[in-house]
């Protein structure tokens, strides 16, 4: 009895001591929510966030997160025999806003599906994936590009929409096969000089195209490069740091996870050097069960970047989760994306 009493006192002192330690090292963050990858993330209304394969745009003090607004029933598409085509109704593109990257307000579905017209590309029976938005300083328009496809992924096209505000109703302008080539997984990248690029998996997803857009960001200029030829890279995410360009991407295994890879170049249309797998820690070799979608430069924090991944749940796609992790930069253009169960924005950036 006495022994256990003494033990309890020691344990209590240790607990108090460790609490004290914690408080001093993260005083400002005691009420700040954690970013807990793979957990259910709720918006400020208490609903599960539905913004898959998306990206975040920072504009005038607010982060806008755009993503696929997935329907709530997942089914296997028997019309696609050669791969495991699980899919769901395409519900358009959702938008959430936040000033701190943890409290997200649902702004609505900003690119609406066309529920009436079965021939519309925006009909829920088709595929709408990987939406990305950038702001055009000249036209003052928010420009959205996304992967638009038929129910069996045979169309392989890119759609474009515009809006005067980040959270308004985007007007759909139609789709194309940019540079007369197939376009599936995609991202946009806006450079410091205002030029923008459409980066997309082409040639049956075997080769990644980087295509310079017109000044209004609505069309390809016709200047493009073919990269990682026959290497089947998907899910591209592009960012720039200290004059170097980085592409993070996945392999090509449908909804199943695979190994991530990154490459570095001196210019968007230049030669890319493959650097290997940037991930480390638990399940790093399969991207922590995730697939890249975007890399966000943290506003006002030089050198701070966050990598965003989707953790797909192929048999219940709406319940796919999110993995967000900070990027650490090392010597010789190397990066490390280390697994963390949970972390706080103010403590890392
Ligand atoms: C993935 C792709 C996703 C989606 C999925 C369909 O490879 O990255 O965006 O198209 O295939 O199975």
XYZ file of C-alpha atoms and ligand atoms in Angstrom:
361
model
C 0.000 0.000 0.000
C 2.766 2.400 1.082
C 4.804 1.457 -1.936
C 1.943 2.223 -4.319
C 1.265 5.534 -2.519
C 4.924 6.580 -2.991
C 4.734 5.484 -6.610
C 1.560 7.558 -7.138
C 3.234 10.671 -5.709
C 6.223 10.207 -8.026
C 3.909 9.662 -11.014
C 1.908 12.771 -10.124
C 5.054 14.890 -9.870
C 6.230 13.567 -13.255
C 2.882 14.330 -14.887
C 2.792 17.858 -13.451
C 6.374 18.404 -14.529
C 5.696 17.257 -18.099
C 2.527 19.431 -18.294
C 4.590 22.418 -17.139
C 7.179 21.710 -19.823
C 4.556 21.469 -22.535
C 2.893 24.687 -21.519
C 6.040 26.748 -21.843
C 6.996 25.292 -25.255
C 3.570 25.741 -26.858
C 1.871 28.400 -24.798
C 0.308 30.165 -27.766
C -1.101 26.941 -29.156
C -2.965 25.384 -26.229
C -6.354 25.998 -27.872
C -5.171 25.719 -31.467
C -6.579 22.670 -33.282
C -4.166 20.034 -34.517
C -3.824 18.957 -38.129
C -4.377 15.229 -37.731
C -3.892 13.479 -41.049
C -6.327 10.681 -41.823
C -8.855 11.755 -39.165
C -12.354 12.993 -40.005
C -12.139 16.738 -40.610
C -15.243 18.814 -39.949
C -16.094 22.246 -41.320
C -17.333 25.060 -39.078
C -20.923 23.772 -39.485
C -19.883 20.355 -38.166
C -20.087 18.555 -41.539
C -17.319 16.334 -42.901
C -15.194 18.297 -45.370
C -15.854 17.184 -48.955
C -13.024 18.658 -51.073
C -11.014 15.863 -52.675
C -8.159 15.973 -55.187
C -8.059 19.709 -54.656
C -5.803 22.615 -53.936
C -5.636 25.781 -51.883
C -5.353 29.323 -53.221
C -4.419 32.198 -50.933
C -6.092 35.504 -51.720
C -6.161 38.715 -49.672
C -5.740 37.169 -46.251
C -7.873 34.063 -46.808
C -7.106 30.516 -47.896
C -9.643 29.017 -50.313
C -9.671 25.234 -50.534
C -11.295 23.854 -53.712
C -11.941 20.172 -54.247
C -14.099 17.459 -55.756
C -17.520 17.465 -54.112
C -18.173 13.747 -54.146
C -21.587 12.098 -54.070
C -22.423 9.840 -51.156
C -22.750 6.531 -52.968
C -19.742 4.781 -54.421
C -20.151 2.128 -57.080
C -17.955 0.012 -59.277
C -18.258 0.957 -62.942
C -18.569 -2.304 -64.892
C -18.097 -0.441 -68.183
C -14.398 -0.130 -67.403
C -13.075 -3.709 -67.459
C -9.309 -3.130 -67.421
C -8.938 -1.406 -64.030
C -10.795 -1.159 -60.760
C -13.022 1.798 -61.646
C -14.775 2.709 -58.424
C -16.576 5.999 -58.807
C -19.293 8.212 -57.444
C -21.602 10.959 -58.677
C -19.609 14.067 -59.581
C -21.100 16.841 -57.461
C -19.102 19.744 -58.883
C -16.370 21.716 -57.122
C -16.650 22.728 -53.476
C -14.972 25.679 -51.795
C -14.051 26.161 -48.145
C -12.388 29.239 -46.643
C -10.083 29.706 -43.675
C -7.628 32.208 -42.261
C -5.728 29.696 -40.135
C -5.757 26.422 -42.153
C -7.696 24.614 -39.427
C -11.154 26.226 -39.179
C -12.836 25.771 -42.584
C -16.092 27.458 -43.543
C -18.105 25.834 -46.309
C -18.580 28.461 -49.042
C -20.711 26.163 -51.180
C -20.382 24.326 -54.472
C -18.780 26.965 -56.686
C -18.860 24.945 -59.908
C -22.306 23.412 -59.906
C -23.106 20.060 -61.485
C -25.716 20.097 -64.260
C -28.404 17.825 -62.882
C -30.815 18.234 -65.800
C -28.847 17.718 -68.968
C -27.446 14.202 -69.343
C -25.257 15.359 -72.229
C -23.580 18.042 -70.145
C -19.955 17.490 -69.129
C -21.015 18.642 -65.665
C -23.694 15.945 -65.341
C -23.048 13.850 -62.188
C -22.681 10.678 -64.254
C -19.418 12.065 -65.657
C -16.083 12.623 -63.932
C -14.939 15.967 -62.463
C -11.591 15.705 -60.712
C -8.572 17.612 -59.413
C -9.875 21.195 -59.588
C -7.326 23.983 -59.124
C -7.874 27.747 -59.025
C -5.457 30.610 -59.676
C -6.040 34.364 -59.807
C -5.273 36.349 -62.920
C -3.964 39.796 -61.910
C -4.600 41.249 -65.381
C -8.176 40.080 -66.016
C -9.012 40.084 -62.273
C -10.691 36.707 -62.748
C -10.363 33.542 -60.701
C -9.623 30.777 -63.180
C -10.479 27.140 -62.424
C -9.160 24.186 -64.398
C -10.164 20.598 -63.734
C -10.070 17.111 -65.173
C -13.296 16.505 -67.072
C -14.048 12.991 -68.178
C -16.760 10.668 -69.382
C -18.069 7.989 -67.002
C -15.453 5.530 -68.338
C -12.544 8.018 -68.334
C -12.376 7.885 -72.144
C -12.775 11.589 -72.837
C -9.549 12.662 -71.021
C -10.046 16.422 -71.248
C -9.465 19.607 -69.253
C -12.324 21.966 -68.380
C -12.073 25.681 -67.609
C -14.336 27.965 -65.564
C -14.071 31.585 -64.396
C -15.470 33.800 -61.668
C -15.072 37.395 -60.461
C -14.851 36.303 -56.835
C -13.115 33.321 -55.204
C -16.316 31.911 -53.708
C -18.931 32.882 -56.300
C -20.598 30.838 -59.003
C -17.959 29.819 -61.516
C -19.052 30.035 -65.141
C -18.103 26.930 -67.096
C -16.446 27.735 -70.433
C -16.112 24.170 -71.745
C -13.348 21.625 -72.175
C -10.530 20.755 -74.542
C -7.745 18.296 -75.107
C -4.889 20.770 -74.554
C -2.188 20.670 -77.213
C -4.320 18.008 -78.882
C -3.314 15.531 -76.224
C -5.188 13.615 -73.537
C -5.430 15.321 -70.168
C -6.349 13.595 -66.903
C -4.730 14.246 -63.481
C -3.710 17.885 -63.463
C -2.608 20.946 -61.575
C -1.998 24.633 -62.238
C 1.071 26.621 -61.302
C 1.285 30.417 -61.292
C 4.841 31.708 -61.378
C 6.166 34.926 -59.798
C 6.266 36.583 -63.239
C 2.521 36.022 -63.696
C 2.934 33.219 -66.237
C 0.809 30.154 -65.535
C 1.210 26.507 -66.479
C -1.155 23.577 -66.822
C 0.557 20.341 -65.767
C -1.256 17.161 -66.766
C -0.943 13.418 -67.215
C -1.229 12.722 -70.925
C -0.756 9.946 -73.483
C -2.822 7.454 -71.422
C -1.200 8.880 -68.262
C 2.240 7.719 -69.391
C 3.793 11.181 -69.878
C 3.439 14.427 -67.934
C 2.883 17.560 -70.020
C 3.784 21.065 -68.860
C 1.905 23.604 -70.919
C 2.284 27.395 -70.835
C -1.113 29.121 -70.672
C -2.185 32.282 -72.463
C -1.992 35.537 -70.480
C -5.675 35.210 -69.490
C -5.012 31.607 -68.286
C -7.917 30.288 -70.368
C -6.071 28.339 -73.087
C -2.778 26.658 -73.852
C -0.313 28.805 -75.830
C 0.959 25.797 -77.771
C 4.303 25.908 -75.930
C 4.630 22.716 -73.927
C 7.091 20.026 -72.868
C 6.738 16.247 -72.453
C 8.270 15.025 -69.212
C 8.986 11.718 -67.478
C 8.134 9.998 -70.748
C 6.599 6.538 -70.206
C 7.107 6.866 -66.446
C 3.342 7.099 -65.710
C 3.323 9.964 -63.237
C -0.010 11.205 -61.874
C -1.340 13.597 -59.235
C 1.156 16.411 -59.943
C 1.735 19.234 -57.446
C 4.129 22.056 -58.339
C 5.883 24.616 -56.169
C 8.861 26.957 -56.349
C 11.441 27.757 -53.718
C 14.583 29.886 -54.031
C 14.366 29.906 -57.823
C 14.019 26.110 -58.129
C 10.858 24.409 -59.347
C 9.631 21.180 -57.773
C 7.076 18.628 -58.998
C 5.689 16.108 -56.541
C 3.734 13.245 -58.112
C 2.443 9.720 -57.636
C 2.676 6.536 -59.653
C -0.314 5.216 -61.530
C -2.352 2.657 -59.528
C -5.895 4.100 -59.628
C -7.185 4.736 -56.064
C -4.537 2.526 -54.466
C -1.500 4.181 -52.887
C 2.001 3.947 -54.344
C 5.396 5.565 -53.920
C 5.685 9.339 -54.321
C 8.497 10.936 -56.251
C 9.734 14.478 -56.776
C 11.786 16.204 -59.412
C 13.568 19.563 -59.553
C 14.234 21.990 -62.421
C 15.625 25.472 -63.028
C 12.590 26.466 -65.099
C 9.104 25.105 -65.696
C 9.824 24.232 -69.317
C 13.374 23.038 -68.583
C 14.928 19.684 -67.810
C 13.649 17.927 -64.703
C 15.972 15.929 -62.463
C 14.277 13.082 -60.618
C 15.235 13.204 -56.925
C 13.435 10.153 -55.534
C 10.869 9.595 -52.782
C 10.488 12.651 -50.494
C 8.498 10.831 -47.801
C 9.880 9.439 -44.550
C 8.512 7.703 -41.472
C 5.574 5.342 -41.049
C 4.268 3.989 -44.412
C 6.432 6.461 -46.345
C 7.014 4.009 -49.223
C 3.294 4.214 -50.093
C 2.973 7.956 -49.392
C 1.384 7.256 -45.981
C -1.532 5.627 -47.910
C -2.053 8.960 -49.706
C -1.650 10.525 -53.138
C -0.331 14.027 -53.779
C -2.699 16.797 -54.781
C -1.150 20.191 -53.961
C 1.701 21.977 -52.232
C 0.775 25.189 -50.442
C 3.271 27.987 -49.731
C 2.272 29.329 -46.293
C 1.322 33.000 -46.611
C 3.821 35.426 -45.124
C 6.231 32.650 -44.026
C 9.250 32.516 -46.223
C 10.333 28.963 -46.976
C 7.264 27.354 -45.334
C 5.377 24.851 -47.483
C 2.723 22.241 -46.738
C 2.240 19.105 -48.827
C -1.358 17.953 -49.312
C -2.387 14.377 -50.104
C -5.667 12.485 -50.493
C -6.128 9.263 -48.575
C -8.622 7.620 -50.913
C -11.250 5.227 -49.637
C -12.107 3.549 -52.924
C -15.227 1.758 -51.719
C -16.624 4.867 -49.998
C -15.042 7.730 -51.900
C -16.806 10.569 -50.072
C -15.120 9.341 -46.871
C -11.656 9.716 -48.386
C -9.510 11.639 -45.901
C -6.747 14.253 -46.076
C -3.067 14.120 -45.203
C -1.300 17.440 -44.718
C 2.352 17.568 -43.703
C 5.049 20.254 -43.611
C 7.940 20.065 -46.080
C 11.486 20.303 -44.783
C 14.140 21.606 -47.162
C 17.636 20.143 -47.031
C 20.916 20.769 -48.876
C 21.202 20.147 -52.634
C 17.480 20.736 -53.375
C 16.461 17.719 -51.315
C 13.173 17.735 -49.429
C 11.754 15.619 -46.650
C 8.068 15.086 -45.956
C 8.027 13.265 -42.633
C 4.983 11.540 -41.179
C 3.538 13.190 -38.071
C 0.419 11.897 -36.318
C -0.612 15.457 -35.585
C 0.895 18.934 -35.590
C -0.035 22.552 -35.077
C 0.399 25.195 -37.753
C 1.764 27.837 -35.358
C 4.327 25.408 -33.963
C 5.717 24.390 -37.336
C 5.468 27.511 -39.511
C -6.104 8.048 -59.762
C -6.165 9.519 -60.009
C -7.441 10.046 -59.405
C -8.617 9.298 -60.020
C -8.421 7.811 -59.838
C -9.506 7.006 -60.500
O -4.964 7.481 -60.282
O -5.064 10.153 -59.437
O -7.553 11.428 -59.621
O -8.708 9.590 -61.381
O -7.192 7.401 -60.371
O -9.292 5.652 -60.225
